[in-house]
Amino acid sequence: MTRPVAPSVQEESAEPANNFDPNISRRYLFDKIFVSLTWLAVAISIVVLAALLIDVLIDGLPRFSRPFIGTDVKNAPCLRLTPPFLVTHPDEFTGAACLKWPFIMDFPSRRADEAGLLSALVGTVYVMVLIAAIAFPVGVGAGIFLEEFATDNWWTRAIEINISNLAGVPSIIYGLLGLAAFVRLMAPVTGGRSLLTGALTLSLLILPVIIVATREALRAVPDSLRQAGFALGATRWQVIWSHVLPVAMPGILTGTILGLSRAIGETAPLITIGALTFISFLPDSLQSPFTVLPIQIYNWVSRPQTAFHINAAAGIIVLMVVLLAMNATAIFLRNKFQQKIQ
Amino acid sequence: MTSETSPSPSLPLTDLWRPNRQLNRRIELAVKSVFALFAFVSVATTSGIVLSLIFETISFFQEVPLWRFLTDTKWTPLFASAQFGIFVLISATVMTSVIAIVVALPLGLLSAVYLSEYAPTKVRAFLKPILEILAGVPTVVFGYFALLFVTPILQQFIPGLQGFNALSAGLVLGVSITPLVASLSEDAIYAVPQSLRDGSYALGATKRETIVSVVLPAALSGIVASLILAISRAIGETMIVTLAAGQNPRLGLNPFVPVMTMTAYIVQVSLGDTPAGSLAYKTIFAVGMTLFLITLGLNIFSYWFVRRFREKYE
């Protein structure tokens, strides 16, 4: 309570005659208007979100027309159905009967109504798994180091300032870093514009998120738990591994999932490192070219034909479903975590 | 929790009380070193960003003099008669960002006031996740929304509005950064102690007067910090402006025509197959460097402002 009084209040109390408005009913009217404005501001955000979702659903849902069951005419991937009752006459079927969901199980095509997002969907899954495998251990390790091992010196403070600074760096700059470092400099390892390059670039992008989440989760673990471990003669690492981490893990996982759900929507850095927009095969190694859902969506939106815009809307539905599923997992973990602490 | 649980009876007594913990110490040292290395990755990232930008930018300025970069009035680096007026791209970036802030500042700030001062607990618990969803919508989705939903609607009110324009890109950009302003401002407003509000009420102020003239000024440093973060997000945002504002480098501040922002240029070049070492390859790093310096400048200003104007409450 040193000098909490804001300047305008000081002015009011200094010159009450000039600033004091005795018309109380008018002041209450302004109050009502102000409340309505704040309410309106929130309502606008909700209305925009609703309009966005409804627009995308109306445009995109028809694209997911019913899955058809047929023979494996084209060599496209499909869910194989080989129960004996479908095969009435074995001679009639050259391949196994096949449940095929158009769009999701189609490769991109120059014809809008044949184009699908199989390669983008599979690419997204691969990239996410890779990012989790890279960013989770590194981010959690860095968080543990900063919170549990590091002493408070200029070096750790520099790292901390650095991490908060990285949060303000535009994501497309990470793309330029990926282009210079992973595509060019480390080309023999990453194979240029590859799955591995994309995963490494996005991992660097979400690392600060995971580090910060890890530190907060560790800070929430009561100190008595650590001291109990030390009292038994355990080393610091043994205490962390056996006592602290299990308690902090839900919080860490929540932060990681939030980081991953940011990575899943990132488009610009991947365009910059040169993820391709037209891939009609599935990635088979870490060094193979790839595409992801947001890039496929960008590609479809940026075409002039309306038919491709419908594909984009359908792609957005798939992307949003994946995203909401991840967020729901994070919220579920957070709730579980909160119950455990109390 | 040590692994030395039952020493064999033949050991001397001192070993029972001082068991050999070399292995545990070694594991601890190894873990600590590896984790320190992981923490170093963030520093390496920053250095990597700065180094890769500086290296290619210097190489760019060896071919294109700095004064041409700053004074040219056209941006045509891919044409035969190449011109490199960075202000063409900066003007578009500033325009979309200003429109975005004009939308996001009132929306975000008023939302924050509503959430922290007016909203009942149940409504708040319902609204916060919705704002979080809005914050988590990928920007390419907002780009779709701006280009194929907002622009057609705006075209019915504004004749002469082109299919790609800075206006709808800026508006949707503003909506996309509103949750950021709202949640960070709310934290700042929430941190203002109740005694300040009580003092204001005791002087006879209404709730609105208290909020406008006591709470908001007291939370000013946090609000400005959130605003600057939002500005820097708007400047660096890529997909909305690339999709909805177009790819047409043009100097000026007319929001109804297609323009090209710095980020949109980087995307345009990246989508083409640019060989490493070519001039086009170097320009994206020069543009990236400009973008990085602008956001860095904003960050430093934000630090300075928050330190200078922070009010500390016990």
XYZ file of C-alpha atoms in Angstrom:
656
model
C 0.000 0.000 0.000
C 2.755 2.470 -0.835
C 0.971 4.795 -3.219
C -1.885 2.865 -4.650
C -4.087 5.847 -5.458
C -4.377 6.351 -9.192
C -3.671 9.849 -10.579
C -7.235 10.580 -11.628
C -8.519 9.908 -8.117
C -5.997 12.320 -6.689
C -7.276 14.937 -9.079
C -10.844 14.254 -8.082
C -10.122 14.601 -4.419
C -8.026 17.714 -5.040
C -10.747 19.531 -6.945
C -14.044 18.014 -5.914
C -16.064 20.991 -7.030
C -14.967 20.672 -10.645
C -15.122 16.942 -11.080
C -18.006 15.867 -8.915
C -21.193 15.236 -10.854
C -24.163 15.320 -8.488
C -26.630 14.073 -11.102
C -26.815 10.541 -9.774
C -29.494 9.292 -12.145
C -27.435 10.283 -15.165
C -24.403 8.585 -13.689
C -26.364 5.403 -13.153
C -27.588 5.612 -16.733
C -23.986 5.760 -17.914
C -23.293 2.784 -15.669
C -26.017 0.797 -17.388
C -24.693 1.744 -20.808
C -21.203 0.730 -19.730
C -22.357 -2.656 -18.461
C -24.200 -3.234 -21.730
C -21.055 -2.365 -23.659
C -18.917 -4.847 -21.719
C -21.600 -7.463 -22.186
C -21.782 -6.640 -25.892
C -18.016 -7.041 -26.271
C -18.178 -10.588 -24.922
C -21.265 -11.310 -27.011
C -19.520 -10.174 -30.201
C -16.675 -12.644 -29.604
C -19.152 -15.453 -29.050
C -21.233 -14.499 -32.081
C -18.143 -14.411 -34.289
C -17.041 -17.822 -33.037
C -20.533 -19.197 -33.632
C -20.725 -17.631 -37.107
C -17.339 -19.106 -37.978
C -18.260 -22.594 -36.834
C -21.714 -22.547 -38.442
C -20.355 -21.177 -41.717
C -17.710 -23.882 -41.863
C -20.207 -26.614 -40.972
C -22.740 -25.480 -43.606
C -20.075 -25.248 -46.287
C -18.135 -28.342 -45.404
C -20.490 -30.996 -44.072
C -22.007 -31.969 -47.453
C -18.510 -32.966 -48.552
C -18.597 -35.900 -46.158
C -21.265 -37.715 -48.128
C -22.106 -41.203 -46.954
C -19.354 -43.751 -46.950
C -19.872 -46.356 -49.611
C -19.303 -50.030 -49.443
C -17.999 -51.501 -52.616
C -15.276 -53.524 -54.099
C -11.734 -52.368 -54.071
C -11.866 -50.981 -57.610
C -9.365 -48.224 -57.246
C -6.258 -48.926 -55.311
C -7.129 -46.296 -52.714
C -6.705 -47.037 -49.021
C -9.888 -48.085 -47.335
C -11.153 -49.957 -44.338
C -11.167 -53.580 -45.450
C -14.353 -55.453 -44.866
C -13.960 -59.140 -45.261
C -16.685 -60.775 -43.234
C -17.792 -63.932 -44.978
C -21.400 -62.808 -45.449
C -20.365 -60.032 -47.844
C -18.663 -62.444 -50.172
C -21.536 -64.307 -51.719
C -19.679 -65.507 -54.729
C -15.909 -65.407 -54.275
C -15.478 -65.182 -58.050
C -17.332 -61.874 -58.244
C -14.814 -60.034 -56.132
C -11.329 -59.471 -57.306
C -10.439 -57.609 -54.116
C -11.873 -57.514 -50.643
C -15.020 -55.504 -50.020
C -14.167 -52.103 -48.788
C -15.666 -49.359 -46.638
C -14.445 -46.076 -48.029
C -15.104 -42.663 -46.588
C -14.666 -40.271 -49.471
C -12.631 -37.163 -48.780
C -10.920 -38.497 -45.672
C -9.559 -41.510 -47.492
C -8.708 -39.811 -50.766
C -5.436 -38.311 -51.883
C -5.312 -34.701 -53.144
C -6.402 -34.248 -56.716
C -6.631 -31.531 -59.318
C -10.366 -32.287 -59.514
C -12.050 -30.807 -56.481
C -14.693 -33.501 -56.050
C -12.105 -36.253 -56.071
C -9.640 -34.491 -53.789
C -9.227 -35.706 -50.244
C -6.983 -35.086 -47.328
C -5.581 -38.491 -46.519
C -1.950 -37.448 -46.942
C -2.501 -34.269 -44.910
C -4.253 -36.149 -42.120
C -1.559 -38.811 -41.930
C 1.138 -36.115 -42.186
C -0.431 -34.208 -39.290
C -0.500 -37.346 -37.146
C 3.157 -38.132 -37.956
C 4.286 -34.558 -37.264
C 2.381 -34.473 -33.968
C 3.889 -37.765 -32.811
C 7.369 -36.537 -33.747
C 6.877 -33.184 -32.002
C 5.662 -34.941 -28.876
C 8.691 -37.236 -28.985
C 11.087 -34.282 -29.385
C 9.524 -31.405 -27.481
C 8.173 -33.313 -24.475
C 11.482 -34.683 -23.107
C 13.426 -31.537 -23.969
C 10.808 -29.131 -22.600
C 10.173 -31.105 -19.418
C 13.922 -31.583 -18.891
C 14.581 -27.872 -19.311
C 11.701 -27.062 -16.976
C 13.016 -29.471 -14.322
C 16.504 -28.019 -14.638
C 15.318 -24.424 -14.237
C 12.914 -25.161 -11.399
C 14.687 -27.893 -9.408
C 18.408 -27.872 -10.156
C 19.432 -24.389 -11.208
C 20.554 -21.858 -8.690
C 19.470 -18.262 -9.147
C 22.365 -16.783 -11.090
C 22.725 -14.563 -14.135
C 22.836 -17.569 -16.444
C 19.466 -18.987 -15.408
C 17.969 -15.498 -15.392
C 19.245 -15.009 -18.942
C 17.551 -18.275 -19.949
C 14.312 -17.137 -18.323
C 14.275 -13.734 -20.052
C 15.135 -15.532 -23.244
C 12.184 -17.925 -22.925
C 9.717 -15.099 -22.343
C 11.218 -13.237 -25.292
C 10.771 -16.244 -27.559
C 7.029 -16.086 -26.871
C 6.925 -12.749 -28.708
C 8.761 -13.939 -31.810
C 6.369 -14.388 -34.769
C 5.969 -18.001 -35.820
C 7.038 -17.281 -39.388
C 10.467 -16.270 -38.042
C 10.771 -19.819 -36.687
C 10.086 -20.910 -40.241
C 13.039 -18.853 -41.455
C 15.182 -20.418 -38.698
C 14.044 -23.861 -39.824
C 14.822 -22.981 -43.437
C 18.341 -21.791 -42.650
C 19.227 -24.350 -39.970
C 17.387 -27.578 -40.774
C 16.667 -27.374 -44.499
C 20.047 -25.935 -45.545
C 22.642 -26.408 -42.819
C 21.581 -29.836 -41.562
C 20.300 -31.155 -44.880
C 22.291 -34.438 -44.701
C 20.570 -35.296 -41.400
C 17.074 -33.978 -41.998
C 16.841 -34.594 -45.710
C 15.867 -31.033 -46.553
C 12.152 -30.203 -46.691
C 11.171 -33.265 -44.713
C 8.937 -34.550 -41.962
C 11.840 -34.300 -39.508
C 12.547 -30.660 -40.423
C 8.900 -29.745 -39.883
C 8.769 -31.520 -36.530
C 12.020 -29.923 -35.327
C 10.878 -26.416 -36.343
C 7.516 -26.747 -34.618
C 9.190 -28.321 -31.581
C 11.344 -25.221 -31.119
C 8.186 -23.135 -31.516
C 6.251 -24.848 -28.709
C 9.216 -25.514 -26.421
C 8.667 -22.311 -24.370
C 5.023 -23.320 -23.801
C 6.038 -26.726 -22.424
C 8.881 -25.291 -20.305
C 6.609 -22.698 -18.703
C 3.859 -25.285 -18.082
C 6.374 -27.707 -16.548
C 7.748 -25.040 -14.215
C 4.284 -24.057 -13.075
C 3.327 -27.680 -12.455
C 6.541 -28.254 -10.465
C 6.013 -25.072 -8.456
C 2.555 -26.300 -7.453
C 4.039 -29.420 -5.821
C 4.312 -28.754 -2.064
C 7.851 -28.559 -0.695
C 7.079 -30.947 2.142
C 6.985 -33.734 -0.414
C 10.560 -32.996 -1.485
C 11.772 -32.655 2.090
C 10.269 -36.033 2.956
C 12.348 -37.532 0.169
C 15.525 -35.750 1.239
C 14.982 -36.877 4.817
C 15.151 -40.466 3.627
C 18.545 -39.756 2.098
C 17.474 -39.600 -1.523
C 19.383 -37.509 -4.012
C 17.626 -34.573 -5.646
C 17.030 -36.524 -8.849
C 15.610 -39.499 -6.958
C 13.210 -37.161 -5.168
C 12.144 -35.568 -8.446
C 11.737 -38.863 -10.239
C 9.882 -40.770 -7.565
C 7.984 -38.043 -5.681
C 7.657 -34.786 -7.575
C 7.159 -35.827 -11.194
C 4.233 -38.200 -10.585
C 2.361 -35.399 -8.818
C 3.255 -32.767 -11.396
C 2.652 -35.000 -14.416
C -1.023 -34.110 -15.086
C -0.114 -30.406 -15.143
C 2.844 -31.066 -17.409
C 0.707 -33.165 -19.748
C -1.955 -30.440 -19.869
C 0.645 -27.881 -20.916
C 2.129 -30.264 -23.466
C -1.245 -30.929 -25.048
C -1.947 -27.186 -25.215
C 1.443 -26.719 -26.897
C 0.679 -29.524 -29.349
C -2.733 -28.051 -30.128
C -0.952 -24.822 -30.993
C 1.476 -26.699 -33.221
C -1.317 -28.525 -35.037
C -2.745 -25.256 -36.339
C 0.545 -23.633 -37.292
C 0.804 -23.081 -41.005
C 3.258 -20.279 -41.699
C 6.488 -21.885 -40.415
C 5.762 -25.067 -42.346
C 5.107 -23.142 -45.559
C 8.388 -21.312 -45.027
C 10.407 -24.494 -44.630
C 8.693 -25.745 -47.759
C 6.167 -28.366 -46.742
C 4.452 -29.191 -50.012
C 0.812 -28.645 -50.775
C 0.309 -31.467 -53.222
C 1.399 -34.848 -51.927
C -0.270 -37.937 -53.276
C 1.588 -40.492 -51.195
C 2.079 -41.190 -47.522
C 5.386 -40.326 -45.864
C 7.475 -43.452 -45.419
C 10.483 -42.120 -43.538
C 11.619 -39.184 -41.449
C 13.238 -37.679 -44.508
C 10.299 -37.860 -46.863
C 8.286 -34.819 -47.965
C 5.007 -34.257 -46.178
C 1.982 -32.045 -45.893
C -0.330 -31.250 -42.983
C -3.994 -30.289 -42.619
C -3.543 -26.484 -42.326
C -1.357 -26.394 -45.428
C -3.825 -28.484 -47.414
C -6.607 -26.128 -46.216
C -4.560 -23.070 -47.163
C -3.968 -24.549 -50.583
C -7.679 -25.138 -51.141
C -8.768 -21.732 -49.819
C -6.281 -19.887 -51.996
C -7.688 -21.427 -55.187
C -10.363 -19.454 -57.018
C -12.817 -22.333 -57.632
C -15.723 -22.640 -55.189
C -15.517 -26.437 -55.253
C -12.122 -26.267 -53.594
C -13.482 -23.865 -50.973
C -15.963 -26.571 -49.996
C -13.046 -28.945 -49.598
C -11.322 -26.335 -47.426
C -14.377 -26.077 -45.186
C -14.518 -29.852 -44.873
C -10.817 -29.903 -44.055
C -11.386 -27.256 -41.399
C -14.067 -29.450 -39.815
C -11.594 -32.325 -39.553
C -8.907 -30.001 -38.141
C -11.271 -28.479 -35.587
C -12.509 -31.901 -34.474
C -8.926 -33.017 -33.852
C -8.177 -29.748 -32.039
C -11.261 -29.880 -29.834
C -10.490 -33.482 -28.949
C -7.011 -32.445 -27.821
C -8.332 -29.483 -25.838
C -10.957 -31.667 -24.220
C -8.186 -34.044 -23.133
C -6.256 -31.108 -21.657
C -9.298 -29.864 -19.739
C -10.007 -33.385 -18.513
C -6.435 -33.728 -17.240
C -6.562 -30.300 -15.608
C -9.759 -31.149 -13.756
C -8.337 -34.443 -12.591
C -5.225 -32.613 -11.420
C -7.197 -30.054 -9.446
C -9.153 -32.765 -7.664
C -5.947 -34.497 -6.688
C -4.339 -31.433 -5.100
C -7.279 -30.698 -2.835
C 14.629 -44.210 -1.242
C 18.225 -45.275 -1.795
C 19.134 -48.493 -3.465
C 21.428 -49.556 -0.593
C 18.796 -51.276 1.489
C 20.483 -54.279 3.074
C 24.251 -54.208 3.232
C 25.803 -57.624 3.694
C 26.788 -58.398 7.312
C 30.439 -58.742 6.382
C 30.748 -55.013 5.624
C 32.351 -52.813 8.274
C 29.953 -50.722 10.300
C 31.005 -47.436 8.694
C 29.665 -48.652 5.329
C 26.230 -49.105 6.836
C 26.087 -45.473 7.899
C 27.951 -44.090 4.946
C 26.891 -46.271 2.051
C 28.592 -45.859 -1.290
C 26.459 -43.450 -3.273
C 28.777 -42.935 -6.186
C 26.308 -44.383 -8.687
C 23.463 -42.179 -7.536
C 25.681 -39.124 -7.652
C 26.804 -39.994 -11.147
C 23.244 -40.478 -12.347
C 22.282 -37.173 -10.774
C 25.191 -35.398 -12.453
C 24.340 -36.960 -15.811
C 20.664 -36.023 -15.508
C 21.543 -32.505 -14.435
C 23.941 -32.018 -17.344
C 21.488 -33.357 -19.915
C 18.683 -31.164 -18.573
C 20.969 -28.125 -18.518
C 21.660 -28.863 -22.162
C 17.908 -28.963 -22.811
C 17.507 -25.592 -21.086
C 20.265 -24.325 -23.315
C 18.179 -25.249 -26.381
C 16.060 -22.140 -25.860
C 19.153 -19.938 -25.876
C 20.404 -21.795 -28.942
C 17.048 -21.126 -30.625
C 17.375 -17.398 -30.096
C 20.968 -17.384 -31.284
C 19.961 -19.490 -34.259
C 17.204 -17.061 -35.180
C 19.461 -14.026 -34.844
C 22.406 -15.636 -36.628
C 20.447 -17.013 -39.577
C 18.648 -13.677 -40.037
C 21.823 -11.579 -39.750
C 23.861 -13.832 -42.033
C 21.420 -13.742 -44.960
C 20.515 -10.096 -44.360
C 24.139 -8.982 -44.622
C 24.420 -10.997 -47.791
C 21.260 -9.261 -49.055
C 22.598 -5.793 -48.324
C 25.766 -6.592 -50.234
C 23.602 -6.792 -53.347
C 21.001 -4.170 -52.509
C 22.129 -0.982 -50.774
C 20.366 -0.114 -47.556
C 19.156 3.254 -48.797
C 17.296 1.615 -51.674
C 15.680 -0.755 -49.171
C 14.481 2.236 -47.183
C 13.648 4.735 -49.937
C 12.277 2.798 -52.921
C 8.543 3.292 -53.398
C 7.858 -0.066 -55.037
C 8.364 -3.642 -53.930
C 9.149 -5.719 -57.006
C 12.095 -7.951 -56.023
C 11.090 -10.738 -58.401
C 10.831 -8.535 -61.499
C 13.629 -7.718 -63.915
C 13.609 -4.071 -62.815
C 13.769 -4.973 -59.162
C 12.854 -2.438 -56.505
C 13.074 -3.054 -52.792
C 10.976 -0.493 -50.945
C 10.355 -2.218 -47.611
C 7.913 0.512 -46.604
C 5.470 -0.875 -49.160
C 5.263 -4.048 -47.077
C 5.465 -2.166 -43.776
C 2.570 0.117 -44.721
C 0.342 -2.898 -45.377
C 1.453 -4.563 -42.148
C 0.803 -1.403 -40.154
C -2.603 -0.947 -41.768
C -3.873 -4.466 -41.011
C -2.418 -4.282 -37.508
C -4.009 -0.896 -36.766
C -7.419 -2.151 -37.914
C -6.897 -5.259 -35.779
C -6.018 -3.225 -32.689
C -8.968 -0.866 -33.220
C -11.144 -3.991 -33.037
C -9.266 -5.931 -30.369
C -8.590 -3.157 -27.841
C -12.211 -2.211 -27.034
C -13.490 -5.780 -27.446
C -10.719 -7.313 -25.363
C -10.647 -4.658 -22.665
C -14.421 -4.526 -22.231
C -14.556 -8.330 -22.184
C -11.874 -8.341 -19.499
C -13.846 -5.789 -17.455
C -17.000 -7.839 -17.818
C -15.297 -11.102 -16.889
C -13.462 -9.771 -13.848
C -15.886 -7.133 -12.527
C -19.422 -7.953 -13.616
C -19.759 -11.593 -14.612
C -21.285 -14.003 -12.077
C -19.023 -16.954 -11.282
C -21.117 -19.405 -13.281
C -21.207 -17.208 -16.391
C -17.472 -16.673 -16.081
C -16.799 -20.399 -15.854
C -18.811 -20.775 -19.046
C -17.292 -17.827 -20.945
C -13.610 -18.480 -20.239
C -13.485 -21.797 -22.144
C -15.298 -20.166 -25.073
C -12.668 -17.445 -25.255
C -9.994 -20.146 -25.000
C -11.539 -21.959 -27.964
C -11.552 -18.682 -29.911
C -7.880 -18.227 -29.038
C -7.107 -21.764 -30.184
C -8.738 -21.540 -33.617
C -5.938 -21.972 -36.182
C -5.254 -18.784 -38.108
C -5.762 -20.506 -41.445
C -9.369 -21.046 -40.342
C -9.698 -17.340 -39.569
C -8.241 -16.692 -43.021
C -10.965 -18.828 -44.594
C -13.546 -16.956 -42.526
C -12.211 -13.532 -43.535
C -11.985 -14.325 -47.224
C -15.176 -16.306 -47.744
C -17.528 -15.009 -45.052
C -16.568 -11.514 -43.893
C -15.517 -10.065 -47.250
C -18.752 -11.038 -49.087
C -20.795 -9.515 -46.239
C -18.736 -6.324 -46.208
C -19.053 -6.057 -49.987
C -22.792 -5.612 -49.596
C -22.243 -2.517 -47.469
C -19.109 -1.108 -49.079
C -19.324 -0.872 -52.864
C -15.945 -1.088 -54.518
C -14.497 -3.319 -51.828
C -12.295 -5.805 -53.615
C -12.216 -9.552 -53.041
C -8.864 -9.245 -51.291
C -8.651 -6.274 -48.957
C -6.921 -5.091 -45.824
C -10.205 -4.255 -44.099
C -11.661 -7.721 -43.640
C -8.211 -9.168 -42.945
C -7.707 -6.547 -40.225
C -11.166 -7.067 -38.735
C -10.766 -10.839 -38.457
C -7.187 -10.422 -37.262
C -8.600 -8.212 -34.510
C -11.102 -10.890 -33.493
C -8.322 -13.482 -33.438
C -6.202 -11.459 -30.976
C -9.131 -10.346 -28.803
C -8.882 -13.369 -26.463
C -5.216 -12.564 -25.873
C -5.996 -8.964 -24.869
C -8.960 -10.124 -22.791
C -7.193 -12.811 -20.786
C -3.994 -10.836 -20.095
C -5.907 -7.640 -19.227
C -8.174 -9.665 -16.981
C -5.156 -10.925 -15.062
C -3.988 -7.334 -14.601
C -7.438 -6.117 -13.519
C -7.821 -9.069 -11.182
C -4.543 -8.134 -9.466
C -5.849 -4.702 -8.447
C -6.606 -4.985 -4.713
C -10.179 -4.717 -3.514
C -9.245 -1.933 -1.061
C -8.772 0.459 -3.992
C -12.293 -0.213 -5.213
C -13.681 0.138 -1.701
C -11.910 3.460 -1.343
C -13.485 4.677 -4.551
C -16.945 3.515 -3.515
C -16.468 5.288 -0.188
C -15.934 8.525 -2.099
C -19.315 8.042 -3.704
C -18.219 6.772 -7.100
C -20.435 4.383 -9.008
C -19.155 1.038 -10.203
C -18.402 2.333 -13.703
C -16.588 5.384 -12.317
C -14.555 3.133 -10.056
C -13.590 0.873 -12.950
C -12.796 3.636 -15.412
C -10.941 5.991 -13.109
C -9.431 3.705 -10.467
C -9.200 0.064 -11.542
C -8.137 0.545 -15.160
C -5.436 3.160 -14.385
C -4.142 0.920 -11.593
C -3.934 -2.014 -14.025
C -2.471 0.158 -16.775
C 0.960 -1.465 -16.985
C -0.545 -4.936 -17.389
C -3.074 -3.706 -19.928
C -0.405 -1.989 -22.001
C 1.749 -5.116 -21.839
C -1.148 -7.226 -23.138
C -1.827 -4.679 -25.846
C 1.779 -4.655 -27.031
C 1.866 -8.436 -27.110
C -1.307 -8.298 -29.212
C 0.213 -5.723 -31.576
C 3.283 -7.858 -32.009
C 1.064 -10.880 -32.662
C -0.880 -8.876 -35.265
C 2.298 -7.762 -37.011
C 3.683 -11.276 -37.168
C 0.394 -12.971 -38.059
C 0.608 -14.621 -41.444
C -2.231 -16.771 -42.666
C -5.145 -14.334 -42.220
C -3.406 -11.510 -44.067
C -1.999 -13.817 -46.736
C -5.402 -15.274 -47.511
C -7.649 -12.249 -47.082
C -5.489 -9.196 -47.779
C -4.000 -10.517 -50.979
C -0.548 -10.533 -52.485
C -0.354 -7.159 -54.140
C 2.474 -4.914 -52.914
C 1.162 -1.385 -52.906
C 2.253 1.674 -50.985
C -0.489 3.543 -49.198
C -3.155 3.179 -46.559
C -6.293 2.349 -48.548
C -7.967 -0.560 -46.726
C -10.328 -1.454 -49.588
C -7.760 -2.790 -52.040
C -5.427 -5.800 -51.976
C -2.136 -5.241 -50.198
C 0.829 -7.390 -49.253
C 2.206 -7.579 -45.733
C 5.735 -8.603 -44.792
C 4.581 -12.056 -43.750
C 2.533 -12.502 -46.928
C 5.656 -11.792 -48.981
C 7.622 -14.453 -47.106
C 4.835 -16.945 -47.805
C 4.661 -15.981 -51.481
C 8.370 -16.585 -51.995
C 8.379 -19.751 -49.881
C 5.631 -21.296 -52.003
C 7.693 -20.863 -55.115
C 10.738 -23.054 -55.478
C 13.455 -20.579 -54.557
C 17.001 -21.833 -54.871
C 19.198 -21.132 -51.843
C 21.515 -18.190 -52.326
C 19.359 -16.438 -54.906
C 18.325 -12.844 -54.302
C 14.699 -13.863 -53.677
C 15.933 -16.287 -51.005
C 17.862 -13.483 -49.332
C 14.982 -10.996 -49.454
C 12.777 -13.172 -47.269
C 15.487 -13.084 -44.617
C 15.830 -9.303 -44.959
C 12.050 -8.959 -44.588
C 12.130 -11.442 -41.695
C 14.864 -9.392 -40.043
C 12.733 -6.234 -40.349
C 9.796 -8.105 -38.826
C 11.988 -9.470 -36.042
C 13.424 -6.036 -35.233
C 9.955 -4.461 -35.080
C 8.614 -7.116 -32.709
C 11.815 -7.020 -30.654
C 11.487 -3.231 -30.365
C 7.900 -3.660 -29.175
C 8.999 -6.276 -26.630
C 11.718 -4.024 -25.246
C 9.293 -1.088 -25.049
C 6.834 -3.333 -23.205
C 9.487 -4.377 -20.649
C 10.487 -0.756 -20.122
C 6.891 0.404 -19.791
C 5.899 -2.329 -17.350
C 8.945 -1.683 -15.158
C 8.430 2.070 -15.289
C 4.708 2.169 -14.576
C 4.100 -0.942 -12.525
C 2.121 -0.305 -9.360
C 3.058 -2.671 -6.554
C 0.399 -3.747 -4.101
C 0.848 -5.779 -0.967
